[in-house]
Amino acid sequence: MKKMIGILGGMGPEATVYFFNLIVKHTAASKDRDHIKVLIWNDPTIPPRTDAILGLGPSPLPRLLAGVKVLEQGGAGLIVMPCITAHYFAAEIAARSKVPFIDLLEESLRTAKKRIPGLVKAGLIASTGTVESRLFHKPFEKSGIEILTPKPAEQRAVMEAIFGENGIKAGVTTGRPRTAILRLARGLIGRGAEAVIAGCTEVPLVLRESDLAVPLIEPMRIGALACIRKAGYRIRE
């Protein structure tokens, strides 16, 4: 049975567009009618997730649940949230959603174990909220995969590259933000990372696997492929 995909987006808008584009590009379709029905709720006014996790701002959960309700009422048969940091609230969202919730972290771990047998250390480039809340540490370390994160000064550089005035969220995906993220990824590899996790949905906007000497674990792409399958469609080979 085919299902409509509901995208709980806006965090940020460009990451939401990127995720939708991944679904379109990877669906086995030769004409319009072959593509998946997708309903996007793009709410850029959802409170900052990192601020909430660090106790510096209001919880985004009420607005996230309001978005889930809109998607359910619109006919979505499954819901996905292309914001990694917001997965801090994933358990509560999944528990209160009437349709299946696709967890990008669970899908990423499953894919990483299958794609990179024997993986022991993975570097993580993510928001401070994701790092501090250990969103990736918990499931990956339970599976025997150590998570390496940037040092404090390097983590500040990650946040500047993503959230800064001329950062990725401001629409800048070349120059300084890309250079900074690439430098940090290669630094993690130098410390022993056998793969790098694009742990913030803005990271794959500037970092590609061809940039690295190790595999790039990209939750956005992994999640898009999972959505295609779970919606009852075929993936383009």
JSON list of N, CA and C in Angstrom, two decimals, residues 9-19 42 49-50 82-86 104 125-127 130 158-164 167-174 177-178 181 197-208 216 218-220:
[
{"chain": "A", "resi": 9, "resn": "GLY", "atom": "N", "xyz": [9.15, 20.09, 8.49]},
{"chain": "A", "resi": 9, "resn": "GLY", "atom": "CA", "xyz": [10.33, 20.86, 8.15]},
{"chain": "A", "resi": 9, "resn": "GLY", "atom": "C", "xyz": [10.36, 22.29, 8.64]},
{"chain": "A", "resi": 10, "resn": "GLY", "atom": "N", "xyz": [11.27, 23.04, 8.02]},
{"chain": "A", "resi": 10, "resn": "GLY", "atom": "CA", "xyz": [11.48, 24.43, 8.40]},
{"chain": "A", "resi": 10, "resn": "GLY", "atom": "C", "xyz": [12.68, 24.64, 9.29]},
{"chain": "A", "resi": 11, "resn": "MET", "atom": "N", "xyz": [13.43, 23.56, 9.57]},
{"chain": "A", "resi": 11, "resn": "MET", "atom": "CA", "xyz": [14.53, 23.63, 10.54]},
{"chain": "A", "resi": 11, "resn": "MET", "atom": "C", "xyz": [15.85, 23.21, 9.89]},
{"chain": "A", "resi": 12, "resn": "GLY", "atom": "N", "xyz": [16.46, 23.98, 8.96]},
{"chain": "A", "resi": 12, "resn": "GLY", "atom": "CA", "xyz": [15.92, 25.14, 8.35]},
{"chain": "A", "resi": 12, "resn": "GLY", "atom": "C", "xyz": [15.26, 24.82, 7.01]},
{"chain": "A", "resi": 13, "resn": "PRO", "atom": "N", "xyz": [14.74, 25.85, 6.37]},
{"chain": "A", "resi": 13, "resn": "PRO", "atom": "CA", "xyz": [14.03, 25.66, 5.10]},
{"chain": "A", "resi": 13, "resn": "PRO", "atom": "C", "xyz": [14.88, 25.03, 4.01]},
{"chain": "A", "resi": 14, "resn": "GLU", "atom": "N", "xyz": [16.16, 25.42, 3.92]},
{"chain": "A", "resi": 14, "resn": "GLU", "atom": "CA", "xyz": [17.00, 24.88, 2.84]},
{"chain": "A", "resi": 14, "resn": "GLU", "atom": "C", "xyz": [17.26, 23.38, 3.05]},
{"chain": "A", "resi": 15, "resn": "ALA", "atom": "N", "xyz": [17.41, 22.97, 4.32]},
{"chain": "A", "resi": 15, "resn": "ALA", "atom": "CA", "xyz": [17.58, 21.55, 4.61]},
{"chain": "A", "resi": 15, "resn": "ALA", "atom": "C", "xyz": [16.32, 20.78, 4.24]},
{"chain": "A", "resi": 16, "resn": "THR", "atom": "N", "xyz": [15.16, 21.41, 4.46]},
{"chain": "A", "resi": 16, "resn": "THR", "atom": "CA", "xyz": [13.89, 20.78, 4.09]},
{"chain": "A", "resi": 16, "resn": "THR", "atom": "C", "xyz": [13.80, 20.60, 2.58]},
{"chain": "A", "resi": 17, "resn": "VAL", "atom": "N", "xyz": [14.18, 21.63, 1.83]},
{"chain": "A", "resi": 17, "resn": "VAL", "atom": "CA", "xyz": [14.18, 21.55, 0.37]},
{"chain": "A", "resi": 17, "resn": "VAL", "atom": "C", "xyz": [15.14, 20.46, -0.09]},
{"chain": "A", "resi": 18, "resn": "TYR", "atom": "N", "xyz": [16.30, 20.39, 0.53]},
{"chain": "A", "resi": 18, "resn": "TYR", "atom": "CA", "xyz": [17.31, 19.39, 0.18]},
{"chain": "A", "resi": 18, "resn": "TYR", "atom": "C", "xyz": [16.76, 17.98, 0.39]},
{"chain": "A", "resi": 19, "resn": "PHE", "atom": "N", "xyz": [16.06, 17.79, 1.51]},
{"chain": "A", "resi": 19, "resn": "PHE", "atom": "CA", "xyz": [15.51, 16.47, 1.81]},
{"chain": "A", "resi": 19, "resn": "PHE", "atom": "C", "xyz": [14.45, 16.07, 0.78]},
{"chain": "A", "resi": 42, "resn": "ASN", "atom": "N", "xyz": [6.45, 23.41, 6.42]},
{"chain": "A", "resi": 42, "resn": "ASN", "atom": "CA", "xyz": [7.70, 24.16, 6.56]},
{"chain": "A", "resi": 42, "resn": "ASN", "atom": "C", "xyz": [7.46, 25.31, 7.53]},
{"chain": "A", "resi": 49, "resn": "ARG", "atom": "N", "xyz": [16.31, 24.53, 18.45]},
{"chain": "A", "resi": 49, "resn": "ARG", "atom": "CA", "xyz": [16.41, 23.27, 19.17]},
{"chain": "A", "resi": 49, "resn": "ARG", "atom": "C", "xyz": [17.60, 23.24, 20.13]},
{"chain": "A", "resi": 50, "resn": "THR", "atom": "N", "xyz": [18.75, 23.73, 19.68]},
{"chain": "A", "resi": 50, "resn": "THR", "atom": "CA", "xyz": [19.93, 23.72, 20.56]},
{"chain": "A", "resi": 50, "resn": "THR", "atom": "C", "xyz": [19.68, 24.57, 21.80]},
{"chain": "A", "resi": 82, "resn": "PRO", "atom": "N", "xyz": [13.45, 16.32, 8.92]},
{"chain": "A", "resi": 82, "resn": "PRO", "atom": "CA", "xyz": [14.82, 16.58, 8.47]},
{"chain": "A", "resi": 82, "resn": "PRO", "atom": "C", "xyz": [15.53, 17.64, 9.31]},
{"chain": "A", "resi": 83, "resn": "CYS", "atom": "N", "xyz": [15.61, 17.38, 10.61]},
{"chain": "A", "resi": 83, "resn": "CYS", "atom": "CA", "xyz": [16.40, 18.18, 11.54]},
{"chain": "A", "resi": 83, "resn": "CYS", "atom": "C", "xyz": [16.92, 17.21, 12.58]},
{"chain": "A", "resi": 84, "resn": "ILE", "atom": "N", "xyz": [18.22, 17.00, 12.62]},
{"chain": "A", "resi": 84, "resn": "ILE", "atom": "CA", "xyz": [18.80, 16.03, 13.53]},
{"chain": "A", "resi": 84, "resn": "ILE", "atom": "C", "xyz": [18.62, 16.46, 14.98]},
{"chain": "A", "resi": 85, "resn": "THR", "atom": "N", "xyz": [18.93, 17.72, 15.28]},
{"chain": "A", "resi": 85, "resn": "THR", "atom": "CA", "xyz": [18.86, 18.19, 16.66]},
{"chain": "A", "resi": 85, "resn": "THR", "atom": "C", "xyz": [17.47, 18.01, 17.23]},
{"chain": "A", "resi": 86, "resn": "ALA", "atom": "N", "xyz": [16.45, 18.21, 16.40]},
{"chain": "A", "resi": 86, "resn": "ALA", "atom": "CA", "xyz": [15.06, 18.05, 16.87]},
{"chain": "A", "resi": 86, "resn": "ALA", "atom": "C", "xyz": [14.74, 16.62, 17.25]},
{"chain": "A", "resi": 104, "resn": "LEU", "atom": "N", "xyz": [15.69, 9.35, 11.93]},
{"chain": "A", "resi": 104, "resn": "LEU", "atom": "CA", "xyz": [16.91, 9.41, 11.11]},
{"chain": "A", "resi": 104, "resn": "LEU", "atom": "C", "xyz": [18.12, 8.79, 11.81]},
{"chain": "A", "resi": 125, "resn": "ILE", "atom": "N", "xyz": [30.01, 15.56, 13.14]},
{"chain": "A", "resi": 125, "resn": "ILE", "atom": "CA", "xyz": [29.92, 17.01, 12.97]},
{"chain": "A", "resi": 125, "resn": "ILE", "atom": "C", "xyz": [28.45, 17.36, 13.11]},
{"chain": "A", "resi": 126, "resn": "ALA", "atom": "N", "xyz": [28.12, 18.07, 14.18]},
{"chain": "A", "resi": 126, "resn": "ALA", "atom": "CA", "xyz": [26.72, 18.33, 14.50]},
{"chain": "A", "resi": 126, "resn": "ALA", "atom": "C", "xyz": [26.60, 19.60, 15.34]},
{"chain": "A", "resi": 127, "resn": "SER", "atom": "N", "xyz": [25.37, 20.01, 15.58]},
{"chain": "A", "resi": 127, "resn": "SER", "atom": "CA", "xyz": [25.13, 21.17, 16.44]},
{"chain": "A", "resi": 127, "resn": "SER", "atom": "C", "xyz": [25.54, 20.84, 17.87]},
{"chain": "A", "resi": 130, "resn": "THR", "atom": "N", "xyz": [23.03, 18.65, 19.63]},
{"chain": "A", "resi": 130, "resn": "THR", "atom": "CA", "xyz": [23.13, 17.23, 19.31]},
{"chain": "A", "resi": 130, "resn": "THR", "atom": "C", "xyz": [24.31, 16.60, 20.03]},
{"chain": "A", "resi": 158, "resn": "VAL", "atom": "N", "xyz": [32.14, 24.89, 14.33]},
{"chain": "A", "resi": 158, "resn": "VAL", "atom": "CA", "xyz": [31.02, 24.21, 13.68]},
{"chain": "A", "resi": 158, "resn": "VAL", "atom": "C", "xyz": [29.77, 25.09, 13.76]},
{"chain": "A", "resi": 159, "resn": "MET", "atom": "N", "xyz": [29.50, 25.62, 14.94]},
{"chain": "A", "resi": 159, "resn": "MET", "atom": "CA", "xyz": [28.30, 26.44, 15.14]},
{"chain": "A", "resi": 159, "resn": "MET", "atom": "C", "xyz": [28.37, 27.72, 14.32]},
{"chain": "A", "resi": 160, "resn": "GLU", "atom": "N", "xyz": [29.55, 28.30, 14.22]},
{"chain": "A", "resi": 160, "resn": "GLU", "atom": "CA", "xyz": [29.72, 29.50, 13.42]},
{"chain": "A", "resi": 160, "resn": "GLU", "atom": "C", "xyz": [29.49, 29.20, 11.94]},
{"chain": "A", "resi": 161, "resn": "ALA", "atom": "N", "xyz": [30.01, 28.06, 11.49]},
{"chain": "A", "resi": 161, "resn": "ALA", "atom": "CA", "xyz": [29.85, 27.69, 10.08]},
{"chain": "A", "resi": 161, "resn": "ALA", "atom": "C", "xyz": [28.39, 27.44, 9.73]},
{"chain": "A", "resi": 162, "resn": "ILE", "atom": "N", "xyz": [27.63, 26.92, 10.69]},
{"chain": "A", "resi": 162, "resn": "ILE", "atom": "CA", "xyz": [26.22, 26.61, 10.43]},
{"chain": "A", "resi": 162, "resn": "ILE", "atom": "C", "xyz": [25.32, 27.80, 10.71]},
{"chain": "A", "resi": 163, "resn": "PHE", "atom": "N", "xyz": [25.47, 28.41, 11.90]},
{"chain": "A", "resi": 163, "resn": "PHE", "atom": "CA", "xyz": [24.52, 29.42, 12.37]},
{"chain": "A", "resi": 163, "resn": "PHE", "atom": "C", "xyz": [25.03, 30.86, 12.27]},
{"chain": "A", "resi": 164, "resn": "GLY", "atom": "N", "xyz": [26.29, 31.04, 11.88]},
{"chain": "A", "resi": 164, "resn": "GLY", "atom": "CA", "xyz": [26.87, 32.38, 11.83]},
{"chain": "A", "resi": 164, "resn": "GLY", "atom": "C", "xyz": [26.20, 33.29, 10.81]},
{"chain": "A", "resi": 167, "resn": "GLY", "atom": "N", "xyz": [26.81, 32.00, 7.56]},
{"chain": "A", "resi": 167, "resn": "GLY", "atom": "CA", "xyz": [26.88, 30.56, 7.65]},
{"chain": "A", "resi": 167, "resn": "GLY", "atom": "C", "xyz": [25.92, 29.86, 6.71]},
{"chain": "A", "resi": 168, "resn": "ILE", "atom": "N", "xyz": [25.85, 28.56, 6.88]},
{"chain": "A", "resi": 168, "resn": "ILE", "atom": "CA", "xyz": [25.05, 27.73, 5.98]},
{"chain": "A", "resi": 168, "resn": "ILE", "atom": "C", "xyz": [23.57, 28.07, 6.07]},
{"chain": "A", "resi": 169, "resn": "LYS", "atom": "N", "xyz": [23.07, 28.32, 7.29]},
{"chain": "A", "resi": 169, "resn": "LYS", "atom": "CA", "xyz": [21.66, 28.67, 7.44]},
{"chain": "A", "resi": 169, "resn": "LYS", "atom": "C", "xyz": [21.33, 30.02, 6.81]},
{"chain": "A", "resi": 170, "resn": "ALA", "atom": "N", "xyz": [22.36, 30.83, 6.59]},
{"chain": "A", "resi": 170, "resn": "ALA", "atom": "CA", "xyz": [22.16, 32.11, 5.91]},
{"chain": "A", "resi": 170, "resn": "ALA", "atom": "C", "xyz": [22.23, 31.94, 4.39]},
{"chain": "A", "resi": 171, "resn": "GLY", "atom": "N", "xyz": [22.38, 30.69, 3.94]},
{"chain": "A", "resi": 171, "resn": "GLY", "atom": "CA", "xyz": [22.41, 30.42, 2.50]},
{"chain": "A", "resi": 171, "resn": "GLY", "atom": "C", "xyz": [23.79, 30.38, 1.90]},
{"chain": "A", "resi": 172, "resn": "VAL", "atom": "N", "xyz": [24.84, 30.45, 2.73]},
{"chain": "A", "resi": 172, "resn": "VAL", "atom": "CA", "xyz": [26.21, 30.45, 2.22]},
{"chain": "A", "resi": 172, "resn": "VAL", "atom": "C", "xyz": [26.75, 29.01, 2.29]},
{"chain": "A", "resi": 173, "resn": "THR", "atom": "N", "xyz": [26.91, 28.38, 1.14]},
{"chain": "A", "resi": 173, "resn": "THR", "atom": "CA", "xyz": [27.37, 26.98, 1.11]},
{"chain": "A", "resi": 173, "resn": "THR", "atom": "C", "xyz": [28.72, 26.82, 0.41]},
{"chain": "A", "resi": 174, "resn": "THR", "atom": "N", "xyz": [29.40, 27.93, 0.21]},
{"chain": "A", "resi": 174, "resn": "THR", "atom": "CA", "xyz": [30.76, 27.89, -0.35]},
{"chain": "A", "resi": 174, "resn": "THR", "atom": "C", "xyz": [31.66, 28.73, 0.54]},
{"chain": "A", "resi": 177, "resn": "PRO", "atom": "N", "xyz": [32.26, 28.70, 5.26]},
{"chain": "A", "resi": 177, "resn": "PRO", "atom": "CA", "xyz": [31.55, 27.61, 5.94]},
{"chain": "A", "resi": 177, "resn": "PRO", "atom": "C", "xyz": [31.98, 26.23, 5.44]},
{"chain": "A", "resi": 178, "resn": "ARG", "atom": "N", "xyz": [32.10, 26.10, 4.14]},
{"chain": "A", "resi": 178, "resn": "ARG", "atom": "CA", "xyz": [32.52, 24.79, 3.58]},
{"chain": "A", "resi": 178, "resn": "ARG", "atom": "C", "xyz": [33.95, 24.47, 4.00]},
{"chain": "A", "resi": 181, "resn": "ILE", "atom": "N", "xyz": [33.98, 23.32, 7.74]},
{"chain": "A", "resi": 181, "resn": "ILE", "atom": "CA", "xyz": [33.43, 21.98, 7.95]},
{"chain": "A", "resi": 181, "resn": "ILE", "atom": "C", "xyz": [34.36, 20.92, 7.39]},
{"chain": "A", "resi": 197, "resn": "ILE", "atom": "N", "xyz": [30.04, 11.34, 10.35]},
{"chain": "A", "resi": 197, "resn": "ILE", "atom": "CA", "xyz": [28.59, 11.48, 10.36]},
{"chain": "A", "resi": 197, "resn": "ILE", "atom": "C", "xyz": [28.23, 12.94, 10.13]},
{"chain": "A", "resi": 198, "resn": "ALA", "atom": "N", "xyz": [27.44, 13.21, 9.10]},
{"chain": "A", "resi": 198, "resn": "ALA", "atom": "CA", "xyz": [26.91, 14.56, 8.87]},
{"chain": "A", "resi": 198, "resn": "ALA", "atom": "C", "xyz": [25.73, 14.73, 9.81]},
{"chain": "A", "resi": 199, "resn": "GLY", "atom": "N", "xyz": [26.03, 15.04, 11.07]},
{"chain": "A", "resi": 199, "resn": "GLY", "atom": "CA", "xyz": [25.03, 15.00, 12.14]},
{"chain": "A", "resi": 199, "resn": "GLY", "atom": "C", "xyz": [24.17, 16.23, 12.29]},
{"chain": "A", "resi": 200, "resn": "CYS", "atom": "N", "xyz": [24.28, 17.16, 11.38]},
{"chain": "A", "resi": 200, "resn": "CYS", "atom": "CA", "xyz": [23.37, 18.30, 11.33]},
{"chain": "A", "resi": 200, "resn": "CYS", "atom": "C", "xyz": [22.87, 18.35, 9.89]},
{"chain": "A", "resi": 201, "resn": "THR", "atom": "N", "xyz": [21.60, 18.66, 9.72]},
{"chain": "A", "resi": 201, "resn": "THR", "atom": "CA", "xyz": [21.03, 18.58, 8.38]},
{"chain": "A", "resi": 201, "resn": "THR", "atom": "C", "xyz": [21.60, 19.61, 7.41]},
{"chain": "A", "resi": 202, "resn": "GLU", "atom": "N", "xyz": [22.33, 20.60, 7.92]},
{"chain": "A", "resi": 202, "resn": "GLU", "atom": "CA", "xyz": [22.97, 21.56, 7.03]},
{"chain": "A", "resi": 202, "resn": "GLU", "atom": "C", "xyz": [24.33, 21.08, 6.53]},
{"chain": "A", "resi": 203, "resn": "VAL", "atom": "N", "xyz": [24.94, 20.13, 7.24]},
{"chain": "A", "resi": 203, "resn": "VAL", "atom": "CA", "xyz": [26.30, 19.69, 6.89]},
{"chain": "A", "resi": 203, "resn": "VAL", "atom": "C", "xyz": [26.40, 19.14, 5.47]},
{"chain": "A", "resi": 204, "resn": "PRO", "atom": "N", "xyz": [25.48, 18.26, 5.02]},
{"chain": "A", "resi": 204, "resn": "PRO", "atom": "CA", "xyz": [25.63, 17.75, 3.65]},
{"chain": "A", "resi": 204, "resn": "PRO", "atom": "C", "xyz": [25.41, 18.79, 2.56]},
{"chain": "A", "resi": 205, "resn": "LEU", "atom": "N", "xyz": [25.01, 19.99, 2.95]},
{"chain": "A", "resi": 205, "resn": "LEU", "atom": "CA", "xyz": [24.90, 21.06, 1.96]},
{"chain": "A", "resi": 205, "resn": "LEU", "atom": "C", "xyz": [26.28, 21.56, 1.56]},
{"chain": "A", "resi": 206, "resn": "VAL", "atom": "N", "xyz": [27.30, 21.25, 2.39]},
{"chain": "A", "resi": 206, "resn": "VAL", "atom": "CA", "xyz": [28.67, 21.71, 2.08]},
{"chain": "A", "resi": 206, "resn": "VAL", "atom": "C", "xyz": [29.70, 20.58, 2.06]},
{"chain": "A", "resi": 207, "resn": "LEU", "atom": "N", "xyz": [29.34, 19.41, 2.57]},
{"chain": "A", "resi": 207, "resn": "LEU", "atom": "CA", "xyz": [30.30, 18.31, 2.68]},
{"chain": "A", "resi": 207, "resn": "LEU", "atom": "C", "xyz": [29.80, 17.11, 1.89]},
{"chain": "A", "resi": 208, "resn": "ARG", "atom": "N", "xyz": [30.67, 16.58, 1.03]},
{"chain": "A", "resi": 208, "resn": "ARG", "atom": "CA", "xyz": [30.33, 15.41, 0.22]},
{"chain": "A", "resi": 208, "resn": "ARG", "atom": "C", "xyz": [31.32, 14.28, 0.47]},
{"chain": "A", "resi": 216, "resn": "LEU", "atom": "N", "xyz": [31.10, 8.85, 4.26]},
{"chain": "A", "resi": 216, "resn": "LEU", "atom": "CA", "xyz": [30.28, 9.88, 4.89]},
{"chain": "A", "resi": 216, "resn": "LEU", "atom": "C", "xyz": [28.93, 9.26, 5.20]},
{"chain": "A", "resi": 218, "resn": "GLU", "atom": "N", "xyz": [25.40, 9.97, 5.95]},
{"chain": "A", "resi": 218, "resn": "GLU", "atom": "CA", "xyz": [24.53, 11.14, 5.76]},
{"chain": "A", "resi": 218, "resn": "GLU", "atom": "C", "xyz": [23.08, 10.78, 6.12]},
{"chain": "A", "resi": 219, "resn": "PRO", "atom": "N", "xyz": [22.67, 11.12, 7.35]},
{"chain": "A", "resi": 219, "resn": "PRO", "atom": "CA", "xyz": [21.31, 10.79, 7.78]},
{"chain": "A", "resi": 219, "resn": "PRO", "atom": "C", "xyz": [20.21, 11.31, 6.86]},
{"chain": "A", "resi": 220, "resn": "MET", "atom": "N", "xyz": [20.44, 12.45, 6.22]},
{"chain": "A", "resi": 220, "resn": "MET", "atom": "CA", "xyz": [19.42, 12.99, 5.32]},
{"chain": "A", "resi": 220, "resn": "MET", "atom": "C", "xyz": [19.18, 12.05, 4.15]}
]
